[in-house]
Short mmCIF file of N, CA, C and O in Angstrom, two decimals:
data_model
loop_
_atom_site.label_atom_id
_atom_site.label_comp_id
_atom_site.label_asym_id
_atom_site.label_seq_id
_atom_site.Cartn_x
_atom_site.Cartn_y
_atom_site.Cartn_z
N MET V 18 -42.16 -12.40 12.96
CA MET V 18 -41.53 -11.96 14.09
C MET V 18 -39.74 -13.40 14.96
O MET V 18 -40.69 -14.67 14.43
N SER V 19 -39.09 -13.27 13.89
CA SER V 19 -38.09 -14.42 14.60
C SER V 19 -36.78 -14.54 15.23
O SER V 19 -36.00 -12.70 15.93
N GLY V 20 -36.14 -15.34 15.71
CA GLY V 20 -35.18 -15.10 16.16
C GLY V 20 -35.55 -13.54 17.66
O GLY V 20 -35.77 -13.77 18.34
N ILE V 21 -34.11 -13.16 17.42
CA ILE V 21 -33.44 -12.32 19.61
C ILE V 21 -34.64 -11.62 18.93
O ILE V 21 -35.26 -10.88 20.82
N ASP V 22 -35.31 -10.62 18.47
CA ASP V 22 -36.35 -9.60 18.13
C ASP V 22 -37.41 -10.32 18.25
O ASP V 22 -38.23 -9.88 19.19
N ARG V 23 -38.55 -11.60 18.90
CA ARG V 23 -39.04 -12.04 19.39
C ARG V 23 -39.05 -11.43 20.92
O ARG V 23 -40.34 -11.57 21.82
N LEU V 24 -37.85 -11.64 22.01
CA LEU V 24 -37.45 -10.85 23.00
C LEU V 24 -38.33 -9.35 23.30
O LEU V 24 -38.69 -9.23 24.80
N ASP V 25 -38.60 -8.39 22.17
CA ASP V 25 -39.49 -7.01 22.21
C ASP V 25 -40.87 -7.05 22.40
O ASP V 25 -40.89 -6.49 22.76
N ASN V 26 -41.21 -8.74 22.15
CA ASN V 26 -42.26 -8.36 22.03
C ASN V 26 -43.11 -9.44 22.82
O ASN V 26 -42.57 -9.90 23.86
N GLU V 27 -43.56 -8.85 24.10
CA GLU V 27 -44.60 -8.63 25.60
C GLU V 27 -45.21 -9.75 25.81
O GLU V 27 -45.29 -10.39 26.61
N ASP V 28 -45.70 -10.04 24.46
CA ASP V 28 -46.37 -11.73 24.96
C ASP V 28 -45.44 -12.74 24.90
O ASP V 28 -46.16 -13.98 24.46
N TYR V 29 -43.80 -13.06 24.30
CA TYR V 29 -43.84 -14.16 23.81
C TYR V 29 -43.00 -14.53 24.96
O TYR V 29 -42.76 -13.40 25.94
N PRO V 30 -43.31 -15.78 24.86
CA PRO V 30 -43.42 -16.41 26.25
C PRO V 30 -41.18 -17.08 26.52
O PRO V 30 -41.56 -17.52 25.87
N SER V 31 -40.49 -16.45 27.94
CA SER V 31 -39.52 -16.29 27.13
C SER V 31 -39.09 -15.32 28.53
O SER V 31 -37.33 -16.73 29.32
N VAL V 32 -39.35 -16.13 30.04
CA VAL V 32 -39.10 -16.32 31.00
C VAL V 32 -39.21 -17.90 31.81
O VAL V 32 -40.92 -17.79 31.85
N THR V 33 -38.83 -18.80 32.28
CA THR V 33 -38.56 -19.67 33.21
C THR V 33 -39.65 -19.21 34.57
O THR V 33 -39.80 -18.36 35.09
N MET V 34 -39.90 -20.11 35.32
CA MET V 34 -41.01 -20.21 36.92
C MET V 34 -39.31 -20.30 37.74
O MET V 34 -40.65 -18.91 38.46
N GLY V 35 -38.63 -20.44 37.32
CA GLY V 35 -37.99 -20.43 38.66
C GLY V 35 -37.45 -18.70 38.11
O GLY V 35 -36.76 -17.24 39.60
N ARG V 36 -37.21 -17.78 37.84
CA ARG V 36 -36.42 -16.76 36.89
C ARG V 36 -37.76 -16.44 37.49
O ARG V 36 -37.48 -15.03 37.78
N ALA V 37 -39.01 -16.53 36.91
CA ALA V 37 -39.98 -15.10 36.91
C ALA V 37 -40.19 -15.23 39.27
O ALA V 37 -40.46 -13.71 38.84
N ALA V 38 -40.33 -16.63 39.18
CA ALA V 38 -40.32 -15.83 40.58
C ALA V 38 -39.22 -15.09 41.61
O ALA V 38 -39.46 -13.66 42.57
N GLU V 39 -38.13 -15.38 40.65
CA GLU V 39 -37.29 -14.49 41.61
C GLU V 39 -37.01 -13.17 41.08
O GLU V 39 -36.76 -11.71 42.46
N LEU V 40 -37.55 -13.14 40.15
CA LEU V 40 -37.65 -11.45 39.66
C LEU V 40 -38.88 -10.73 39.91
O LEU V 40 -38.88 -9.79 40.34
N LEU V 41 -40.59 -11.82 40.56
CA LEU V 41 -41.24 -10.73 41.00
C LEU V 41 -41.45 -11.10 42.60
O LEU V 41 -41.67 -10.26 43.20
N GLY V 42 -40.42 -11.72 43.09
CA GLY V 42 -39.92 -12.25 44.75
C GLY V 42 -41.24 -13.30 45.15
O GLY V 42 -41.18 -12.50 46.41
N VAL V 43 -41.27 -13.93 44.64
CA VAL V 43 -42.59 -15.05 45.21
C VAL V 43 -41.92 -16.13 45.29
O VAL V 43 -41.11 -16.36 44.20
N GLN V 44 -42.59 -16.85 46.01
CA GLN V 44 -42.50 -18.48 45.85
C GLN V 44 -42.66 -18.54 44.24
O GLN V 44 -44.03 -18.32 43.71
N PRO V 45 -42.90 -20.26 43.72
CA PRO V 45 -42.86 -20.53 43.17
C PRO V 45 -45.22 -20.91 42.87
O PRO V 45 -45.36 -20.75 42.41
N ALA V 46 -43.96 -21.62 43.77
CA ALA V 46 -46.11 -21.63 44.49
C ALA V 46 -46.85 -20.33 43.50
O ALA V 46 -48.80 -21.06 44.15
N PHE V 47 -46.99 -19.12 43.85
CA PHE V 47 -47.94 -18.43 43.39
C PHE V 47 -47.48 -18.64 42.66
O PHE V 47 -48.95 -18.14 41.64
N LEU V 48 -46.19 -18.67 41.94
CA LEU V 48 -47.00 -18.51 40.60
C LEU V 48 -48.01 -19.74 39.67
O LEU V 48 -48.83 -19.64 38.93
N ARG V 49 -47.39 -20.42 40.85
CA ARG V 49 -48.76 -22.15 40.36
C ARG V 49 -50.66 -21.54 40.93
O ARG V 49 -50.75 -21.71 39.72
N ARG V 50 -50.78 -21.35 42.38
CA ARG V 50 -52.16 -20.53 42.30
C ARG V 50 -52.66 -19.59 41.34
O ARG V 50 -53.10 -20.07 40.68
N LEU V 51 -51.64 -19.04 40.40
CA LEU V 51 -52.82 -18.27 39.38
C LEU V 51 -52.79 -18.99 38.31
O LEU V 51 -53.24 -18.26 37.71
N ASP V 52 -51.30 -19.00 38.28
CA ASP V 52 -51.77 -20.38 36.45
C ASP V 52 -53.38 -21.28 37.15
O ASP V 52 -54.16 -20.85 36.21
N ALA V 53 -53.28 -22.20 38.21
CA ALA V 53 -54.10 -22.95 38.88
C ALA V 53 -56.17 -22.64 38.85
O ALA V 53 -56.86 -22.90 38.55
N ALA V 54 -55.91 -21.00 39.45
CA ALA V 54 -57.09 -20.05 38.94
C ALA V 54 -57.04 -19.24 37.72
O ALA V 54 -58.79 -18.85 37.41
N GLY V 55 -56.36 -19.44 36.76
CA GLY V 55 -57.12 -19.05 35.49
C GLY V 55 -56.37 -17.91 35.49
O GLY V 55 -56.10 -17.08 34.24
N VAL V 56 -55.53 -17.05 35.82
CA VAL V 56 -55.64 -15.35 35.49
C VAL V 56 -53.89 -15.69 34.80
O VAL V 56 -54.36 -14.75 34.06
N LEU V 57 -53.13 -16.11 35.37
CA LEU V 57 -52.13 -16.49 34.30
C LEU V 57 -52.36 -18.03 32.64
O LEU V 57 -52.39 -18.90 33.67
N SER V 58 -52.10 -18.23 32.08
CA SER V 58 -52.15 -19.72 31.09
C SER V 58 -50.48 -19.57 30.50
O SER V 58 -51.23 -19.31 29.41
N PRO V 59 -49.55 -19.62 31.58
CA PRO V 59 -48.31 -19.54 30.61
C PRO V 59 -47.73 -20.62 30.00
O PRO V 59 -48.84 -21.15 29.92
N SER V 60 -47.07 -20.45 28.65
CA SER V 60 -46.41 -21.07 27.81
C SER V 60 -46.07 -23.14 28.50
O SER V 60 -45.95 -22.62 29.50
N ARG V 61 -45.74 -23.76 27.73
CA ARG V 61 -45.32 -24.94 28.20
C ARG V 61 -44.26 -25.78 27.32
O ARG V 61 -44.51 -25.55 25.94
N THR V 62 -42.89 -25.30 27.57
CA THR V 62 -41.73 -26.85 27.00
C THR V 62 -42.14 -27.93 26.33
O THR V 62 -43.64 -28.23 26.99
N ASP V 63 -42.18 -28.10 26.19
CA ASP V 63 -42.00 -29.84 25.42
C ASP V 63 -41.83 -30.80 26.98
O ASP V 63 -42.63 -31.80 26.63
N GLY V 64 -40.82 -30.25 27.69
CA GLY V 64 -40.73 -30.86 29.04
C GLY V 64 -42.21 -30.81 30.07
O GLY V 64 -42.01 -31.06 31.54
N ASN V 65 -43.14 -29.90 29.50
CA ASN V 65 -44.23 -29.03 30.29
C ASN V 65 -43.64 -28.28 31.25
O ASN V 65 -43.93 -27.86 32.54
N HIS V 66 -42.31 -27.83 31.09
CA HIS V 66 -42.11 -26.67 32.17
C HIS V 66 -42.76 -25.10 31.87
O HIS V 66 -42.49 -24.84 30.73
N ARG V 67 -42.99 -24.85 32.90
CA ARG V 67 -44.25 -22.98 33.01
C ARG V 67 -43.33 -21.69 31.86
O ARG V 67 -42.01 -21.61 32.20
N LEU V 68 -43.34 -21.20 30.98
CA LEU V 68 -42.61 -19.79 30.35
C LEU V 68 -43.10 -18.88 30.60
O LEU V 68 -45.79 -19.05 29.93
N TYR V 69 -43.09 -18.26 31.05
CA TYR V 69 -43.65 -16.74 31.25
C TYR V 69 -43.84 -15.53 30.46
O TYR V 69 -42.26 -15.88 29.75
N SER V 70 -44.67 -14.42 30.21
CA SER V 70 -45.03 -13.54 29.03
C SER V 70 -44.02 -12.68 29.40
O SER V 70 -44.23 -12.25 30.58
N ARG V 71 -43.40 -11.50 29.23
CA ARG V 71 -43.92 -9.61 30.27
C ARG V 71 -44.69 -9.38 30.75
O ARG V 71 -45.27 -9.09 31.18
N ARG V 72 -45.86 -9.58 29.67
CA ARG V 72 -47.16 -9.46 30.19
C ARG V 72 -47.80 -10.12 31.27
O ARG V 72 -47.88 -9.59 32.12
N GLN V 73 -47.53 -11.07 31.14
CA GLN V 73 -47.49 -12.05 32.22
C GLN V 73 -47.26 -12.27 33.66
O GLN V 73 -47.83 -11.95 34.26
N LEU V 74 -45.65 -11.35 33.29
CA LEU V 74 -45.23 -11.48 34.58
C LEU V 74 -45.79 -9.81 35.14
O LEU V 74 -46.08 -9.44 36.45
N GLU V 75 -46.78 -9.11 34.04
CA GLU V 75 -46.94 -7.57 34.61
C GLU V 75 -47.77 -7.79 36.01
O GLU V 75 -48.24 -7.43 36.36
N THR V 76 -49.04 -8.25 35.07
CA THR V 76 -50.33 -9.37 35.30
C THR V 76 -49.96 -9.51 36.73
O THR V 76 -50.16 -9.34 37.72
N ALA V 77 -48.95 -10.65 37.56
CA ALA V 77 -48.34 -10.93 38.06
C ALA V 77 -48.13 -10.45 39.50
O ALA V 77 -48.86 -10.26 40.13
N THR V 78 -47.82 -9.02 38.46
CA THR V 78 -46.81 -8.65 40.07
C THR V 78 -47.96 -7.10 40.60
O THR V 78 -47.75 -7.04 41.69
N ARG V 79 -49.35 -7.26 39.55
CA ARG V 79 -50.25 -6.20 40.18
C ARG V 79 -50.91 -7.43 40.51
O ARG V 79 -51.61 -6.80 41.88
N MET V 80 -51.17 -8.24 40.58
CA MET V 80 -51.79 -9.94 41.66
C MET V 80 -51.12 -9.84 43.14
O MET V 80 -51.79 -9.68 43.78
N ARG V 81 -49.89 -9.52 43.08
CA ARG V 81 -48.99 -9.59 44.15
C ARG V 81 -49.08 -8.32 44.54
O ARG V 81 -49.30 -9.01 46.19
N ALA V 82 -49.17 -7.50 44.61
CA ALA V 82 -49.65 -6.85 45.24
C ALA V 82 -50.93 -5.80 45.82
O ALA V 82 -51.03 -6.01 47.03
N LEU V 83 -51.67 -6.58 45.03
CA LEU V 83 -53.08 -6.67 45.47
C LEU V 83 -52.99 -7.56 46.64
O LEU V 83 -54.13 -7.85 48.27
N VAL V 84 -52.92 -9.00 46.39
CA VAL V 84 -52.83 -10.61 47.73
C VAL V 84 -52.15 -9.85 48.88
O VAL V 84 -52.05 -9.82 49.91
N ASP V 85 -50.72 -8.75 48.72
CA ASP V 85 -49.70 -9.04 49.79
C ASP V 85 -50.30 -7.74 50.53
O ASP V 85 -50.68 -7.70 51.86
N GLU V 86 -51.56 -6.55 50.00
CA GLU V 86 -52.50 -5.88 50.47
C GLU V 86 -53.95 -5.89 52.08
O GLU V 86 -54.50 -5.46 52.34
N GLY V 87 -53.96 -7.40 51.34
CA GLY V 87 -55.24 -9.01 52.33
C GLY V 87 -55.70 -9.58 50.72
O GLY V 87 -56.94 -9.82 52.08
N LEU V 88 -56.18 -9.19 50.36
CA LEU V 88 -56.85 -8.61 49.50
C LEU V 88 -56.47 -10.89 48.79
O LEU V 88 -55.97 -11.64 48.87
N SER V 89 -57.73 -11.28 48.15
CA SER V 89 -57.51 -12.68 48.25
C SER V 89 -57.67 -13.11 46.82
O SER V 89 -58.09 -11.90 46.57
N LEU V 90 -56.61 -14.33 46.34
CA LEU V 90 -57.35 -14.17 44.46
C LEU V 90 -58.02 -14.05 43.60
O LEU V 90 -57.57 -13.15 42.49
N ASP V 91 -59.40 -14.61 44.20
CA ASP V 91 -60.33 -13.77 43.83
C ASP V 91 -60.41 -12.69 43.38
O ASP V 91 -60.51 -12.30 42.79
N ALA V 92 -60.35 -11.94 44.97
CA ALA V 92 -60.87 -10.26 44.67
C ALA V 92 -59.95 -9.99 43.93
O ALA V 92 -59.92 -9.55 42.90
N ALA V 93 -58.57 -10.00 44.29
CA ALA V 93 -57.50 -9.11 43.51
C ALA V 93 -57.83 -9.89 41.49
O ALA V 93 -57.42 -8.77 41.04
N ALA V 94 -58.02 -11.25 40.54
CA ALA V 94 -58.24 -11.12 40.11
C ALA V 94 -59.33 -10.50 38.53
O ALA V 94 -59.22 -10.18 38.52
N ARG V 95 -60.70 -10.89 40.58
CA ARG V 95 -62.01 -10.36 40.21
C ARG V 95 -61.17 -8.11 39.43
O ARG V 95 -61.50 -7.61 38.79
N ILE V 96 -60.02 -7.74 40.37
CA ILE V 96 -60.19 -6.20 40.48
C ILE V 96 -58.71 -6.31 38.91
O ILE V 96 -59.09 -5.20 37.82
N VAL V 97 -58.12 -7.08 38.94
CA VAL V 97 -57.07 -6.66 37.97
C VAL V 97 -58.13 -7.02 36.50
O VAL V 97 -58.02 -6.48 35.58
N GLY V 98 -58.48 -7.91 36.78
CA GLY V 98 -59.66 -8.05 34.95
C GLY V 98 -60.94 -6.53 34.50
O GLY V 98 -60.45 -6.33 33.44
N LEU V 99 -61.38 -6.49 35.43
CA LEU V 99 -62.00 -4.74 36.02
C LEU V 99 -61.25 -3.44 35.37
O LEU V 99 -61.60 -2.92 34.56
N GLN V 100 -59.72 -4.06 35.94
CA GLN V 100 -58.24 -2.70 35.65
C GLN V 100 -58.56 -2.72 33.85
O GLN V 100 -57.90 -1.65 33.42
N ASP V 101 -58.27 -4.02 33.48
CA ASP V 101 -58.25 -4.31 31.94
C ASP V 101 -59.46 -3.83 31.52
O ASP V 101 -58.76 -3.29 29.49
N ASP V 102 -60.39 -4.05 31.87
CA ASP V 102 -61.35 -3.91 31.10
C ASP V 102 -61.27 -2.76 30.16
O ASP V 102 -61.89 -1.39 29.89
N LEU V 103 -61.89 -1.75 31.60
CA LEU V 103 -61.06 -0.68 32.20
C LEU V 103 -60.06 -0.07 30.72
O LEU V 103 -60.67 1.85 30.60
N GLY V 104 -59.21 -0.58 30.56
CA GLY V 104 -57.73 0.08 30.30
C GLY V 104 -58.79 -0.04 28.76
O GLY V 104 -58.51 1.71 27.41
N ALA V 105 -58.74 -1.25 29.19
CA ALA V 105 -58.75 -1.96 26.68
C ALA V 105 -60.45 -0.45 26.21
O ALA V 105 -60.18 -0.02 25.49
N ALA V 106 -61.89 0.07 27.25
CA ALA V 106 -62.77 1.34 27.15
C ALA V 106 -62.15 2.28 27.01
O ALA V 106 -62.11 3.07 25.96
N GLU V 107 -61.30 2.30 27.50
CA GLU V 107 -61.11 4.14 28.18
C GLU V 107 -60.20 4.19 26.37
O GLU V 107 -60.04 5.11 25.30
N ALA V 108 -59.16 2.85 26.52
CA ALA V 108 -58.23 3.31 24.78
C ALA V 108 -59.21 3.38 23.08
O ALA V 108 -59.07 4.08 22.20
N ARG V 109 -60.04 2.25 23.72
CA ARG V 109 -61.52 2.07 22.47
C ARG V 109 -61.95 3.85 22.33
O ARG V 109 -62.06 4.33 21.11
N ILE V 110 -62.51 4.40 23.09
CA ILE V 110 -62.63 6.41 23.59
C ILE V 110 -61.41 6.49 22.92
O ILE V 110 -62.38 7.24 22.22
N SER V 111 -61.11 6.66 22.81
CA SER V 111 -59.88 7.34 22.92
C SER V 111 -59.49 7.37 21.33
O SER V 111 -59.12 8.67 20.13
N GLU V 112 -59.60 6.43 20.49
CA GLU V 112 -59.13 5.98 19.12
C GLU V 112 -60.81 6.58 18.56
O GLU V 112 -60.09 7.62 17.37
N LEU V 113 -61.78 6.43 19.31
CA LEU V 113 -63.15 6.92 18.63
C LEU V 113 -63.28 8.60 18.30
O LEU V 113 -63.87 8.44 17.85
N GLU V 114 -63.15 9.36 19.40
CA GLU V 114 -61.76 10.83 19.97
C GLU V 114 -61.76 11.12 18.94
O GLU V 114 -62.09 12.28 17.92
N ASP V 115 -60.23 10.28 17.90
CA ASP V 115 -59.83 10.69 17.95
C ASP V 115 -60.14 11.05 15.94
O ASP V 115 -59.80 11.46 15.53
N GLU V 116 -60.93 9.37 15.67
CA GLU V 116 -62.05 9.33 14.64
C GLU V 116 -62.26 11.12 14.12
O GLU V 116 -62.72 10.99 13.31
N LEU V 117 -62.94 11.06 15.36
CA LEU V 117 -64.43 12.24 15.03
C LEU V 117 -63.95 13.15 14.44
O LEU V 117 -64.18 14.34 13.71
N GLY V 118 -62.22 13.38 15.50
CA GLY V 118 -61.54 14.53 16.01
C GLY V 118 -61.12 15.30 14.39
O GLY V 118 -60.35 15.78 14.24
N SER V 119 -60.64 13.68 13.17
CA SER V 119 -60.74 13.76 11.82
C SER V 119 -61.80 13.98 11.13
O SER V 119 -60.33 14.17 9.81
N ARG V 120 -62.95 13.12 11.31
CA ARG V 120 -63.29 13.92 10.43
C ARG V 120 -63.55 15.23 9.28
O ARG V 120 -63.88 16.17 11.21
N PRO V 121 -64.12 16.08 8.90
CA PRO V 121 -64.45 17.14 8.44
C PRO V 121 -65.87 17.37 9.17
O PRO V 121 -66.68 16.80 8.66
N ARG V 122 -65.66 18.16 9.34
CA ARG V 122 -67.76 18.01 10.51
C ARG V 122 -68.67 18.48 9.39
O ARG V 122 -68.00 20.05 8.24
N THR V 123 -69.22 18.60 9.11
CA THR V 123 -70.72 19.28 8.04
C THR V 123 -72.01 19.37 9.01
O THR V 123 -71.94 19.00 9.78
N LYS V 124 -72.58 21.37 8.15
CA LYS V 124 -73.49 21.59 9.75
C LYS V 124 -74.78 20.48 9.44
O LYS V 124 -75.03 19.30 7.69
N SER V 125 -75.65 20.42 10.33
CA SER V 125 -76.08 19.54 10.85
C SER V 125 -77.50 20.49 10.18
O SER V 125 -77.74 21.45 10.11
N ARG V 126 -78.69 19.70 8.89
CA ARG V 126 -79.64 20.91 8.46
C ARG V 126 -81.03 20.00 9.89
O ARG V 126 -81.28 18.88 9.61
N ARG V 127 -81.80 20.87 9.92
CA ARG V 127 -82.93 20.64 10.58
C ARG V 127 -84.02 20.88 10.69
O ARG V 127 -84.27 21.77 9.35
#
């Protein structure tokens, strides 16, 4: 993938910290806290400026909603992590169900 096509990739780091903060309605300090806590690991430019992907902005949005509800950053990070794990497990279950549904059934012998 090259050029402008990269912008369609939700993992491509294309948003600066200032723009990310503006889009999310947060202070840049909030994004720095997420980075320091290991919740987000933005890419860095040669000048060491943070760049965020769409997926990271979505995670930051989820984190902000939980923090705004009064949860600590650590608790919000745990919840987001568990939600992501659950989503991955549900996707895997769906894949396995699709595989089982597409196989011809054989009679079991007892």
